[in-house]
Amino acid sequence: MSDRRLKFYAWGFEDEIVALDEITAMEKKWAKYLGITEFKVTPPPTLDEITVSASRVNPPASLLRICTTDKYERLAHTYGSSAHDYSRAFRRDFSNPPDVVAYPRNERDVLDLLDWCSNDNIAVTPYGGGSSVVGGVEPSRDTRYAGTLSLDLRYLNQVLEIDKESECARVQAGIFGPELERQLKPSGLTMRFFLQSFEFSTLGGWIATRAAGHYATIATQIDDHVQSMRVATPSGMYESRRFPVSGAGPNPDRVFIGSEGTLGVITEAWIRLRKRPTYRKSVTVKFADFYKGADAVRVISQSGLYPANCRLIDAFEAEFNGAGDGAHSILVLGFESADHPVDHRLARALEICADHGGTADVPDATESHKAGSAGQWRDTFIRAPYYREHAIARGVMRETFETCVTWDRFKDFHQNFTEAMRKAVQDVTGRPGTASCRFTHIYPDGPAPYFTYHGYGDHNRLVEQFWDIKRAISSAMVRFGGTITHHHALGRDHREWYDRERPELFAKAFEAMKSELDPRWILNPGIHINPPK
């Protein structure tokens, strides 16, 4: 991770400025689709404007070297990166910062911090890159705790060992995506786990939130990449054995994957790697009918072709991102391999698309995934987090909802959910918004549709309006049969709907596990399950 400071209120580094022409282009889009003629712009907050509460706890002398109560550090660890978080930051609301921020340098430091917090009743929030969009890194507000600590793992950032024969590596959990790939590069291997937050998220964060990465099929989620791990808990260290696979009872790692720091602090993991691809082909396919495109994707998902990219984007979203004409949905379809040409797989996938009315550009370059409509959509996708603060500053609400549903229910789900999303924006803001959908990942039994809305809100009520829309849309998602999240985790924001989705008996079993691993319930209380009264 660079020594440059991150913004305490938004995405990116303090010295990163979105160019005026980019902002102007986005304003034109928002104006066109939301019917706005003039934007009132709220300036971003500055450190001088924020009054931070006094820290309620004092680290022991033995931990002072890795702890800080610096104002910037506390503010920078108050929120994640959702539009809801940014709207509170632009309101200058930093009423719940962590009391202390800790930067452990090794596992011993992590265990010592957990001992202190257990003994002094301090709630701990494990912190990676702060890219959570569901309230996952926000400190607890539970008044039963004496204070809160944000445990930032960014100094545990080394690739410790590489097993080239097995194509695996032992890696510390605080390493950021770009640094991980930089350290792996001399070996010729790659994790190839690229997600939108790649630049500002960590391996431990990916594991803790059960993130989904680059591949549209097969190795989609972090589960598929983890071989074993080490986790620091208030009850001691946990370490699993390293196997390609084991049938020896339930897999203990699955308890920690997706646990969001509620059971322990992931400190390192053995991860599966692969050789860097040398054969790549990508093409954009147009469909006049979104559902015909979905049918083509379903057949591809069940064909055994296993594309690396199979991203179906509806006509509006393609047009909004400069990748389409507004009349056609597009499918960004790509294959890659480190061993053999992929032309035959792409050719067969294109036959399937043609059978469903798709027309394709001719792939003519190995870098075709960076050119044309596919390249335009890719570039806008990567830049999207940088635009969020500028949208909030102008009262533009843009938020996403991702889920997973079986193929037999997809069409009805899509129609009902899209209508519910439009209605929620209209009801809350009093004016029409936008609603769009794309597939991020696909499986033989169903897609992972990812929905986006835009709405124009009241500058003075953005926080409340976000939550009114969030509640309506999340309830619709569960009501129509989707999961509350495919890859954004639960955090504090999704907890209400997770309680409806999970079996009650599992909640009781999870409570028992937490009581054993975290007897004082100091780790991310309120995520997944509430502390006992």
Short mmCIF file of C-alpha atoms in Angstrom, two decimals:
data_model
loop_
_atom_site.label_atom_id
_atom_site.label_comp_id
_atom_site.label_asym_id
_atom_site.label_seq_id
_atom_site.Cartn_x
_atom_site.Cartn_y
_atom_site.Cartn_z
CA MET A 1 0.00 0.00 0.00
CA SER A 2 1.27 3.46 -0.89
CA ASP A 3 2.23 5.99 1.80
CA ARG A 4 -0.17 8.44 0.13
CA ARG A 5 -3.14 9.27 2.32
CA LEU A 6 -6.59 8.10 1.39
CA LYS A 7 -9.51 10.50 1.50
CA PHE A 8 -11.28 10.23 4.84
CA TYR A 9 -14.70 10.82 3.25
CA ALA A 10 -14.57 9.16 -0.20
CA TRP A 11 -12.80 6.84 -2.64
CA GLY A 12 -9.16 7.20 -3.62
CA PHE A 13 -6.13 9.17 -2.51
CA GLU A 14 -6.24 12.78 -1.37
CA ASP A 15 -4.16 13.91 -4.35
CA GLU A 16 -6.39 12.14 -6.90
CA ILE A 17 -8.72 14.56 -8.65
CA VAL A 18 -11.38 13.55 -11.15
CA ALA A 19 -10.84 15.71 -14.22
CA LEU A 20 -13.37 18.45 -14.92
CA ASP A 21 -14.26 16.97 -18.31
CA GLU A 22 -15.15 13.67 -16.63
CA ILE A 23 -17.37 15.43 -14.10
CA THR A 24 -19.01 17.47 -16.86
CA ALA A 25 -19.70 14.30 -18.85
CA MET A 26 -21.31 12.65 -15.82
CA GLU A 27 -23.39 15.77 -15.11
CA LYS A 28 -24.75 15.61 -18.65
CA LYS A 29 -25.76 11.98 -18.17
CA TRP A 30 -27.42 12.66 -14.82
CA ALA A 31 -29.21 15.68 -16.27
CA LYS A 32 -30.42 13.70 -19.28
CA TYR A 33 -31.75 10.70 -17.40
CA LEU A 34 -33.00 12.43 -14.24
CA GLY A 35 -34.40 15.57 -15.82
CA ILE A 36 -32.17 18.00 -13.91
CA THR A 37 -31.29 21.34 -15.45
CA GLU A 38 -28.95 22.67 -12.77
CA PHE A 39 -27.00 21.05 -9.96
CA LYS A 40 -26.36 22.52 -6.54
CA VAL A 41 -22.93 21.25 -5.47
CA THR A 42 -22.05 20.59 -1.83
CA PRO A 43 -18.28 20.87 -1.26
CA PRO A 44 -16.54 17.87 0.31
CA PRO A 45 -15.81 18.00 4.04
CA THR A 46 -12.44 19.12 5.36
CA LEU A 47 -10.69 18.01 8.51
CA ASP A 48 -11.03 21.47 10.04
CA GLU A 49 -14.81 21.32 9.76
CA ILE A 50 -15.16 18.12 11.76
CA THR A 51 -15.15 18.00 15.53
CA VAL A 52 -14.27 14.53 16.72
CA SER A 53 -15.31 13.21 20.13
CA ALA A 54 -12.65 12.43 22.70
CA SER A 55 -11.44 8.85 22.78
CA ARG A 56 -13.13 6.89 25.56
CA VAL A 57 -10.32 4.37 26.06
CA ASN A 58 -6.55 4.46 26.45
CA PRO A 59 -4.31 1.70 25.06
CA PRO A 60 -1.86 0.15 27.53
CA ALA A 61 1.75 1.31 27.30
CA SER A 62 2.75 -1.96 25.61
CA LEU A 63 0.48 -1.22 22.64
CA LEU A 64 1.02 2.53 22.20
CA ARG A 65 3.53 1.93 19.38
CA ILE A 66 0.80 0.42 17.17
CA CYS A 67 -2.20 2.49 18.30
CA THR A 68 -3.30 6.00 17.44
CA THR A 69 -6.10 8.41 18.30
CA ASP A 70 -5.11 10.84 15.55
CA LYS A 71 -8.10 12.76 14.20
CA TYR A 72 -7.54 11.89 10.54
CA GLU A 73 -7.06 8.19 11.33
CA ARG A 74 -10.26 8.01 13.35
CA LEU A 75 -12.28 9.81 10.69
CA ALA A 76 -10.80 7.66 7.91
CA HIS A 77 -11.95 4.52 9.76
CA THR A 78 -15.49 5.74 10.50
CA TYR A 79 -17.18 4.70 7.26
CA GLY A 80 -16.92 2.34 4.34
CA SER A 81 -17.52 3.30 0.72
CA SER A 82 -21.26 3.17 0.06
CA ALA A 83 -23.34 6.06 -1.19
CA HIS A 84 -25.01 6.01 2.22
CA ASP A 85 -21.61 6.42 3.89
CA TYR A 86 -20.62 9.26 1.59
CA SER A 87 -23.91 11.06 2.15
CA ARG A 88 -23.26 11.05 5.89
CA ALA A 89 -19.71 12.27 5.33
CA PHE A 90 -20.96 15.14 3.14
CA ARG A 91 -23.41 15.97 5.93
CA ARG A 92 -20.31 16.30 8.16
CA ASP A 93 -21.68 13.54 10.39
CA PHE A 94 -18.76 11.71 11.98
CA SER A 95 -20.52 11.12 15.28
CA ASN A 96 -19.34 7.52 15.69
CA PRO A 97 -15.62 7.27 14.94
CA PRO A 98 -13.57 4.45 16.44
CA ASP A 99 -11.95 5.49 19.70
CA VAL A 100 -8.62 3.97 18.67
CA VAL A 101 -7.10 2.78 15.42
CA ALA A 102 -4.49 0.02 15.66
CA TYR A 103 -1.91 -1.03 13.08
CA PRO A 104 -0.49 -4.43 14.12
CA ARG A 105 2.79 -5.49 12.53
CA ASN A 106 2.47 -9.23 13.19
CA GLU A 107 0.20 -11.90 14.62
CA ARG A 108 1.49 -11.35 18.14
CA ASP A 109 0.33 -7.75 17.94
CA VAL A 110 -3.12 -8.89 16.83
CA LEU A 111 -3.43 -11.32 19.74
CA ASP A 112 -2.25 -8.68 22.21
CA LEU A 113 -4.83 -6.22 20.90
CA LEU A 114 -7.58 -8.82 21.23
CA ASP A 115 -6.46 -9.59 24.80
CA TRP A 116 -6.62 -5.90 25.74
CA CYS A 117 -10.00 -5.40 24.15
CA SER A 118 -11.43 -8.57 25.74
CA ASN A 119 -10.23 -7.53 29.18
CA ASP A 120 -11.43 -3.92 28.83
CA ASN A 121 -14.72 -4.63 26.99
CA ILE A 122 -13.78 -2.83 23.76
CA ALA A 123 -15.57 -3.70 20.51
CA VAL A 124 -13.17 -4.53 17.66
CA THR A 125 -13.78 -3.97 13.95
CA PRO A 126 -11.24 -5.73 11.69
CA TYR A 127 -10.39 -3.35 8.83
CA GLY A 128 -8.83 -4.09 5.44
CA GLY A 129 -9.19 -1.44 2.76
CA GLY A 130 -12.44 0.13 3.94
CA SER A 131 -14.20 -0.62 0.63
CA SER A 132 -17.28 -2.17 2.27
CA VAL A 133 -20.56 -0.87 0.83
CA VAL A 134 -22.79 -2.50 3.47
CA GLY A 135 -21.60 -0.96 6.73
CA GLY A 136 -19.13 -3.77 7.38
CA VAL A 137 -16.31 -1.62 8.79
CA GLU A 138 -18.44 0.85 10.72
CA PRO A 139 -17.75 0.80 14.49
CA SER A 140 -20.40 -0.63 16.78
CA ARG A 141 -22.81 1.81 18.43
CA ASP A 142 -23.67 -0.65 21.21
CA THR A 143 -23.39 1.32 24.46
CA ARG A 144 -22.60 -1.83 26.45
CA TYR A 145 -18.99 -1.56 25.25
CA ALA A 146 -16.50 0.79 26.85
CA GLY A 147 -15.22 1.89 23.46
CA THR A 148 -14.35 0.79 19.93
CA LEU A 149 -11.15 -0.14 18.12
CA SER A 150 -10.58 -0.31 14.36
CA LEU A 151 -7.94 -2.99 13.71
CA ASP A 152 -6.25 -2.10 10.41
CA LEU A 153 -4.15 -4.94 8.93
CA ARG A 154 -2.40 -3.04 6.13
CA TYR A 155 1.10 -3.75 7.50
CA LEU A 156 0.57 -7.49 7.24
CA ASN A 157 1.25 -7.17 3.53
CA GLN A 158 3.77 -9.77 2.38
CA VAL A 159 3.74 -12.83 0.16
CA LEU A 160 5.56 -15.13 2.58
CA GLU A 161 6.03 -18.25 0.47
CA ILE A 162 5.31 -19.45 -3.05
CA ASP A 163 4.82 -23.11 -3.96
CA LYS A 164 5.28 -23.00 -7.73
CA GLU A 165 4.84 -26.74 -8.11
CA SER A 166 1.38 -26.67 -6.55
CA GLU A 167 0.65 -23.13 -7.80
CA CYS A 168 -0.13 -21.74 -4.37
CA ALA A 169 1.20 -19.00 -2.09
CA ARG A 170 1.13 -18.17 1.62
CA VAL A 171 0.11 -14.53 1.91
CA GLN A 172 -0.55 -12.12 4.76
CA ALA A 173 -4.13 -10.93 4.92
CA GLY A 174 -3.54 -7.17 4.90
CA ILE A 175 -2.03 -7.07 1.42
CA PHE A 176 -3.85 -4.91 -1.14
CA GLY A 177 -4.70 -6.28 -4.57
CA PRO A 178 -2.07 -4.42 -6.64
CA GLU A 179 0.70 -5.24 -4.15
CA LEU A 180 -0.28 -8.90 -4.11
CA GLU A 181 0.03 -9.11 -7.89
CA ARG A 182 3.29 -7.15 -7.85
CA GLN A 183 4.89 -9.60 -5.42
CA LEU A 184 3.57 -12.63 -7.34
CA LYS A 185 4.67 -11.40 -10.75
CA PRO A 186 8.30 -12.71 -10.69
CA SER A 187 6.94 -16.23 -10.16
CA GLY A 188 4.85 -16.08 -13.33
CA LEU A 189 1.77 -16.85 -11.26
CA THR A 190 -1.27 -14.76 -10.49
CA MET A 191 -4.28 -14.96 -8.22
CA ARG A 192 -6.26 -13.20 -10.96
CA PHE A 193 -8.95 -12.12 -8.52
CA PHE A 194 -9.90 -8.74 -9.91
CA LEU A 195 -12.93 -6.94 -8.52
CA GLN A 196 -14.04 -3.33 -8.76
CA SER A 197 -12.46 -2.50 -5.39
CA PHE A 198 -9.21 -4.31 -6.29
CA GLU A 199 -7.03 -1.21 -5.81
CA PHE A 200 -8.31 -0.51 -2.28
CA SER A 201 -9.21 -3.90 -0.83
CA THR A 202 -7.23 -6.69 0.81
CA LEU A 203 -6.92 -10.44 0.67
CA GLY A 204 -8.25 -10.73 4.24
CA GLY A 205 -11.18 -8.51 3.35
CA TRP A 206 -12.00 -10.67 0.32
CA ILE A 207 -12.02 -13.77 2.50
CA ALA A 208 -13.94 -12.20 5.39
CA THR A 209 -16.66 -10.87 3.08
CA ARG A 210 -16.80 -13.89 0.76
CA ALA A 211 -16.04 -11.66 -2.20
CA ALA A 212 -16.39 -12.56 -5.87
CA GLY A 213 -13.64 -11.79 -8.33
CA HIS A 214 -12.61 -11.85 -11.97
CA TYR A 215 -14.04 -15.09 -13.27
CA ALA A 216 -17.65 -15.29 -14.42
CA THR A 217 -17.68 -19.09 -14.10
CA ILE A 218 -16.02 -21.83 -12.04
CA ALA A 219 -13.67 -19.99 -9.60
CA THR A 220 -16.01 -17.06 -9.03
CA GLN A 221 -15.89 -16.55 -5.27
CA ILE A 222 -13.01 -16.39 -2.83
CA ASP A 223 -14.06 -19.79 -1.46
CA ASP A 224 -12.56 -21.36 -4.58
CA HIS A 225 -9.19 -19.69 -4.01
CA VAL A 226 -8.55 -20.40 -0.32
CA GLN A 227 -6.52 -23.52 0.50
CA SER A 228 -6.03 -22.92 4.23
CA MET A 229 -5.75 -20.01 6.66
CA ARG A 230 -4.62 -18.67 10.00
CA VAL A 231 -6.99 -16.67 12.17
CA ALA A 232 -6.34 -14.82 15.45
CA THR A 233 -9.25 -15.13 17.89
CA PRO A 234 -9.69 -13.98 21.49
CA SER A 235 -9.40 -17.67 22.42
CA GLY A 236 -6.11 -18.17 20.55
CA MET A 237 -4.80 -18.93 17.06
CA TYR A 238 -6.67 -21.07 14.58
CA GLU A 239 -4.80 -22.75 11.72
CA SER A 240 -6.21 -25.19 9.19
CA ARG A 241 -4.17 -27.81 7.37
CA ARG A 242 -3.31 -27.35 3.73
CA PHE A 243 -4.86 -29.80 1.27
CA PRO A 244 -6.20 -29.60 -2.29
CA VAL A 245 -9.41 -31.03 -0.81
CA SER A 246 -10.39 -33.11 2.20
CA GLY A 247 -13.41 -35.20 3.03
CA ALA A 248 -12.61 -35.20 6.75
CA GLY A 249 -15.83 -33.79 8.09
CA PRO A 250 -17.13 -30.23 7.57
CA ASN A 251 -14.52 -27.82 6.22
CA PRO A 252 -13.53 -25.61 9.20
CA ASP A 253 -12.35 -22.78 6.91
CA ARG A 254 -15.93 -22.32 5.72
CA VAL A 255 -16.80 -21.04 9.17
CA PHE A 256 -14.45 -18.07 8.73
CA ILE A 257 -14.99 -17.38 5.02
CA GLY A 258 -17.75 -14.80 4.99
CA SER A 259 -17.76 -14.33 8.78
CA GLU A 260 -16.84 -10.61 8.44
CA GLY A 261 -14.53 -10.55 11.43
CA THR A 262 -17.14 -11.79 13.89
CA LEU A 263 -15.25 -14.98 14.78
CA GLY A 264 -11.62 -13.93 14.40
CA VAL A 265 -9.10 -11.79 12.55
CA ILE A 266 -7.72 -13.47 9.43
CA THR A 267 -3.94 -12.97 9.45
CA GLU A 268 -2.76 -15.09 6.52
CA ALA A 269 -3.93 -17.67 4.02
CA TRP A 270 -2.61 -20.14 1.50
CA ILE A 271 -4.26 -19.19 -1.78
CA ARG A 272 -4.54 -21.00 -5.09
CA LEU A 273 -2.85 -19.34 -8.05
CA ARG A 274 -2.62 -19.92 -11.78
CA LYS A 275 -0.26 -19.17 -14.60
CA ARG A 276 -0.75 -15.83 -16.27
CA PRO A 277 -2.96 -16.18 -19.36
CA THR A 278 -1.22 -15.98 -22.72
CA TYR A 279 -4.26 -16.71 -24.90
CA ARG A 280 -7.16 -14.26 -24.69
CA LYS A 281 -10.12 -13.50 -26.88
CA SER A 282 -13.06 -11.25 -26.13
CA VAL A 283 -16.06 -10.14 -28.16
CA THR A 284 -19.20 -8.06 -27.69
CA VAL A 285 -22.52 -9.59 -28.72
CA LYS A 286 -25.66 -7.50 -29.23
CA PHE A 287 -29.18 -8.67 -28.38
CA ALA A 288 -32.34 -6.77 -29.25
CA ASP A 289 -34.11 -8.67 -26.45
CA PHE A 290 -32.50 -8.79 -22.96
CA TYR A 291 -34.25 -12.06 -22.12
CA LYS A 292 -32.97 -13.68 -25.30
CA GLY A 293 -29.52 -12.65 -24.14
CA ALA A 294 -30.23 -14.23 -20.76
CA ASP A 295 -31.31 -17.45 -22.48
CA ALA A 296 -28.02 -17.49 -24.41
CA VAL A 297 -26.07 -16.97 -21.21
CA ARG A 298 -27.96 -19.81 -19.54
CA VAL A 299 -27.03 -22.23 -22.32
CA ILE A 300 -23.41 -21.07 -22.20
CA SER A 301 -23.35 -21.55 -18.42
CA GLN A 302 -24.53 -25.13 -18.86
CA SER A 303 -22.30 -25.94 -21.85
CA GLY A 304 -19.00 -26.62 -20.09
CA LEU A 305 -17.27 -23.84 -22.05
CA TYR A 306 -16.51 -21.84 -18.88
CA PRO A 307 -15.89 -18.30 -20.15
CA ALA A 308 -13.75 -16.02 -17.99
CA ASN A 309 -16.14 -13.17 -18.73
CA CYS A 310 -19.83 -13.48 -19.54
CA ARG A 311 -21.31 -10.15 -18.53
CA LEU A 312 -24.77 -9.45 -19.92
CA ILE A 313 -25.59 -5.73 -19.68
CA ASP A 314 -29.05 -4.38 -20.38
CA ALA A 315 -29.59 -1.72 -23.04
CA PHE A 316 -29.90 1.23 -20.66
CA GLU A 317 -26.81 0.41 -18.62
CA ALA A 318 -24.80 -0.19 -21.79
CA GLU A 319 -25.87 3.17 -23.17
CA PHE A 320 -25.29 5.01 -19.87
CA ASN A 321 -21.72 3.73 -19.80
CA GLY A 322 -21.04 4.61 -23.43
CA ALA A 323 -20.91 0.98 -24.53
CA GLY A 324 -24.23 0.64 -26.32
CA ASP A 325 -26.83 2.32 -28.53
CA GLY A 326 -29.72 2.17 -26.06
CA ALA A 327 -31.61 -0.31 -28.22
CA HIS A 328 -29.52 -3.42 -27.65
CA SER A 329 -28.35 -5.28 -24.60
CA ILE A 330 -24.73 -6.35 -24.90
CA LEU A 331 -22.89 -9.45 -23.78
CA VAL A 332 -19.20 -9.02 -23.02
CA LEU A 333 -17.90 -12.52 -23.65
CA GLY A 334 -14.30 -13.54 -23.06
CA PHE A 335 -12.08 -16.61 -22.79
CA GLU A 336 -8.51 -16.96 -21.56
CA SER A 337 -5.93 -19.67 -20.98
CA ALA A 338 -2.27 -20.04 -20.10
CA ASP A 339 -2.04 -23.35 -21.94
CA HIS A 340 -3.99 -23.42 -25.21
CA PRO A 341 -5.78 -21.24 -27.75
CA VAL A 342 -9.36 -20.40 -26.87
CA ASP A 343 -10.71 -19.74 -30.37
CA HIS A 344 -12.77 -22.94 -30.50
CA ARG A 345 -14.50 -22.18 -27.18
CA LEU A 346 -15.31 -18.65 -28.25
CA ALA A 347 -16.58 -19.88 -31.61
CA ARG A 348 -18.97 -22.34 -29.94
CA ALA A 349 -20.21 -19.68 -27.52
CA LEU A 350 -20.90 -17.37 -30.45
CA GLU A 351 -22.91 -20.13 -32.14
CA ILE A 352 -25.05 -20.32 -29.01
CA CYS A 353 -25.50 -16.54 -29.05
CA ALA A 354 -26.51 -16.63 -32.72
CA ASP A 355 -29.09 -19.31 -31.95
CA HIS A 356 -30.70 -16.77 -29.59
CA GLY A 357 -30.59 -13.80 -31.94
CA GLY A 358 -27.22 -12.37 -30.90
CA THR A 359 -24.94 -10.63 -33.39
CA ALA A 360 -21.25 -10.35 -32.59
CA ASP A 361 -18.35 -8.11 -33.39
CA VAL A 362 -15.47 -10.00 -34.96
CA PRO A 363 -12.69 -10.57 -32.40
CA ASP A 364 -9.46 -9.58 -34.07
CA ALA A 365 -7.00 -8.94 -31.26
CA THR A 366 -5.82 -10.55 -28.03
CA GLU A 367 -6.45 -7.23 -26.28
CA SER A 368 -10.02 -7.01 -27.61
CA HIS A 369 -11.32 -6.97 -24.01
CA LYS A 370 -9.82 -3.47 -23.78
CA ALA A 371 -11.24 -2.18 -27.06
CA GLY A 372 -14.63 -1.23 -28.46
CA SER A 373 -17.82 -1.53 -26.41
CA ALA A 374 -16.24 -4.02 -24.02
CA GLY A 375 -13.32 -1.69 -23.37
CA GLN A 376 -15.58 1.34 -22.90
CA TRP A 377 -17.74 -0.49 -20.38
CA ARG A 378 -14.64 -1.82 -18.59
CA ASP A 379 -13.10 1.64 -18.28
CA THR A 380 -16.31 3.20 -16.94
CA PHE A 381 -16.76 0.29 -14.51
CA ILE A 382 -13.28 0.83 -13.05
CA ARG A 383 -13.80 4.60 -12.74
CA ALA A 384 -17.28 4.36 -11.17
CA PRO A 385 -16.17 4.50 -7.49
CA TYR A 386 -14.34 7.77 -8.16
CA TYR A 387 -17.58 9.39 -9.38
CA ARG A 388 -19.61 8.55 -6.28
CA GLU A 389 -18.55 11.54 -4.19
CA HIS A 390 -19.35 13.88 -7.08
CA ALA A 391 -22.79 12.34 -7.44
CA ILE A 392 -23.51 12.74 -3.73
CA ALA A 393 -22.28 16.34 -3.84
CA ARG A 394 -24.97 17.00 -6.47
CA GLY A 395 -27.79 15.11 -4.79
CA VAL A 396 -27.59 12.21 -7.23
CA MET A 397 -28.23 8.88 -5.55
CA ARG A 398 -26.71 5.87 -7.26
CA GLU A 399 -26.80 2.55 -5.48
CA THR A 400 -26.53 -1.11 -6.39
CA PHE A 401 -28.22 -4.33 -5.30
CA GLU A 402 -26.77 -7.70 -6.24
CA THR A 403 -28.32 -11.09 -5.78
CA CYS A 404 -28.51 -14.63 -7.14
CA VAL A 405 -31.54 -16.57 -8.33
CA THR A 406 -32.21 -19.80 -10.22
CA TRP A 407 -32.78 -19.68 -13.96
CA ASP A 408 -36.41 -20.83 -13.73
CA ARG A 409 -37.27 -17.78 -11.62
CA PHE A 410 -35.04 -15.20 -13.26
CA LYS A 411 -37.45 -13.56 -15.73
CA ASP A 412 -40.24 -13.05 -13.20
CA PHE A 413 -37.73 -11.93 -10.59
CA HIS A 414 -36.16 -9.41 -12.96
CA GLN A 415 -39.49 -7.93 -14.03
CA ASN A 416 -40.90 -7.69 -10.51
CA PHE A 417 -37.74 -6.44 -8.90
CA THR A 418 -37.05 -3.80 -11.57
CA GLU A 419 -40.57 -2.46 -11.14
CA ALA A 420 -40.16 -2.42 -7.35
CA MET A 421 -36.89 -0.53 -7.71
CA ARG A 422 -38.45 2.12 -9.97
CA LYS A 423 -41.42 2.48 -7.62
CA ALA A 424 -39.20 2.89 -4.55
CA VAL A 425 -37.19 5.69 -6.16
CA GLN A 426 -40.36 7.43 -7.37
CA ASP A 427 -42.12 7.11 -4.01
CA VAL A 428 -39.20 8.37 -1.96
CA THR A 429 -37.88 11.18 -4.17
CA GLY A 430 -41.12 12.19 -5.86
CA ARG A 431 -39.61 11.91 -9.33
CA PRO A 432 -38.63 9.12 -11.76
CA GLY A 433 -35.22 7.53 -11.58
CA THR A 434 -33.42 4.88 -13.57
CA ALA A 435 -33.16 1.13 -13.14
CA SER A 436 -30.78 -1.23 -14.89
CA CYS A 437 -29.37 -4.75 -14.64
CA ARG A 438 -26.31 -6.72 -15.62
CA PHE A 439 -24.96 -10.19 -14.86
CA THR A 440 -21.69 -10.29 -12.92
CA HIS A 441 -21.31 -14.07 -12.57
CA ILE A 442 -23.14 -17.06 -13.98
CA TYR A 443 -23.69 -20.60 -12.79
CA PRO A 444 -25.31 -23.64 -14.43
CA ASP A 445 -28.30 -23.23 -12.11
CA GLY A 446 -28.69 -19.45 -12.19
CA PRO A 447 -27.23 -15.96 -12.74
CA ALA A 448 -26.00 -13.29 -10.34
CA PRO A 449 -27.95 -10.21 -11.50
CA TYR A 450 -26.63 -6.84 -10.34
CA PHE A 451 -29.11 -3.95 -10.30
CA THR A 452 -28.37 -0.22 -10.29
CA TYR A 453 -30.65 2.74 -9.74
CA HIS A 454 -30.16 6.49 -10.07
CA GLY A 455 -32.39 9.01 -8.35
CA TYR A 456 -32.29 12.71 -7.59
CA GLY A 457 -32.73 13.38 -3.90
CA ASP A 458 -33.07 16.18 -1.40
CA HIS A 459 -29.63 17.44 -0.33
CA ASN A 460 -30.89 17.80 3.23
CA ARG A 461 -32.44 14.34 3.40
CA LEU A 462 -30.14 12.11 1.35
CA VAL A 463 -29.29 9.85 4.29
CA GLU A 464 -32.94 9.23 5.14
CA GLN A 465 -33.95 8.84 1.49
CA PHE A 466 -31.20 6.30 0.90
CA TRP A 467 -32.50 4.20 3.75
CA ASP A 468 -36.13 4.47 2.68
CA ILE A 469 -35.18 3.22 -0.78
CA LYS A 470 -32.81 0.59 0.64
CA ARG A 471 -35.49 -0.92 2.87
CA ALA A 472 -38.09 -1.05 0.12
CA ILE A 473 -35.75 -2.59 -2.44
CA SER A 474 -34.11 -5.08 -0.05
CA SER A 475 -37.51 -6.30 1.11
CA ALA A 476 -38.56 -6.76 -2.52
CA MET A 477 -35.39 -8.73 -3.24
CA VAL A 478 -36.12 -11.26 -0.52
CA ARG A 479 -39.85 -11.31 -1.25
CA PHE A 480 -39.30 -12.19 -4.90
CA GLY A 481 -36.90 -15.02 -4.09
CA GLY A 482 -33.37 -13.65 -4.36
CA THR A 483 -30.58 -13.77 -1.79
CA ILE A 484 -29.87 -10.50 -0.01
CA THR A 485 -26.30 -10.54 -1.37
CA HIS A 486 -24.18 -12.48 -3.84
CA HIS A 487 -20.81 -10.86 -3.08
CA HIS A 488 -21.16 -7.62 -1.10
CA ALA A 489 -21.44 -9.39 2.27
CA LEU A 490 -23.88 -8.47 5.04
CA GLY A 491 -22.35 -5.75 7.17
CA ARG A 492 -24.79 -3.78 9.28
CA ASP A 493 -26.89 -2.70 6.30
CA HIS A 494 -28.08 -6.17 5.24
CA ARG A 495 -28.59 -7.68 8.67
CA GLU A 496 -32.40 -7.25 8.77
CA TRP A 497 -32.88 -9.29 5.58
CA TYR A 498 -30.21 -11.86 6.42
CA ASP A 499 -32.21 -12.73 9.53
CA ARG A 500 -35.13 -13.65 7.26
CA GLU A 501 -32.95 -15.73 4.94
CA ARG A 502 -30.88 -17.84 7.32
CA PRO A 503 -32.28 -20.89 9.17
CA GLU A 504 -32.94 -20.09 12.83
CA LEU A 505 -31.21 -23.27 13.97
CA PHE A 506 -28.05 -22.14 12.16
CA ALA A 507 -28.21 -18.85 14.08
CA LYS A 508 -28.14 -20.78 17.34
CA ALA A 509 -25.19 -22.89 16.16
CA PHE A 510 -23.35 -19.74 15.02
CA GLU A 511 -23.97 -18.17 18.43
CA ALA A 512 -22.38 -21.20 20.10
CA MET A 513 -19.31 -20.99 17.83
CA LYS A 514 -18.90 -17.30 18.54
CA SER A 515 -19.16 -17.84 22.28
CA GLU A 516 -16.31 -20.36 22.07
CA LEU A 517 -14.03 -18.30 19.83
CA ASP A 518 -14.94 -14.86 21.20
CA PRO A 519 -16.21 -15.33 24.78
CA ARG A 520 -16.66 -11.60 25.46
CA TRP A 521 -18.32 -10.97 22.07
CA ILE A 522 -15.98 -8.11 21.20
CA LEU A 523 -15.52 -8.91 17.49
CA ASN A 524 -17.73 -6.85 15.17
CA PRO A 525 -20.80 -7.10 17.43
CA GLY A 526 -24.10 -6.82 15.59
CA ILE A 527 -22.77 -8.26 12.34
CA HIS A 528 -24.50 -11.60 11.67
CA ILE A 529 -25.81 -11.89 15.22
CA ASN A 530 -26.46 -9.69 18.25
CA PRO A 531 -24.56 -9.99 21.55
CA PRO A 532 -26.53 -11.69 24.33
CA LYS A 533 -28.47 -9.32 26.57
#
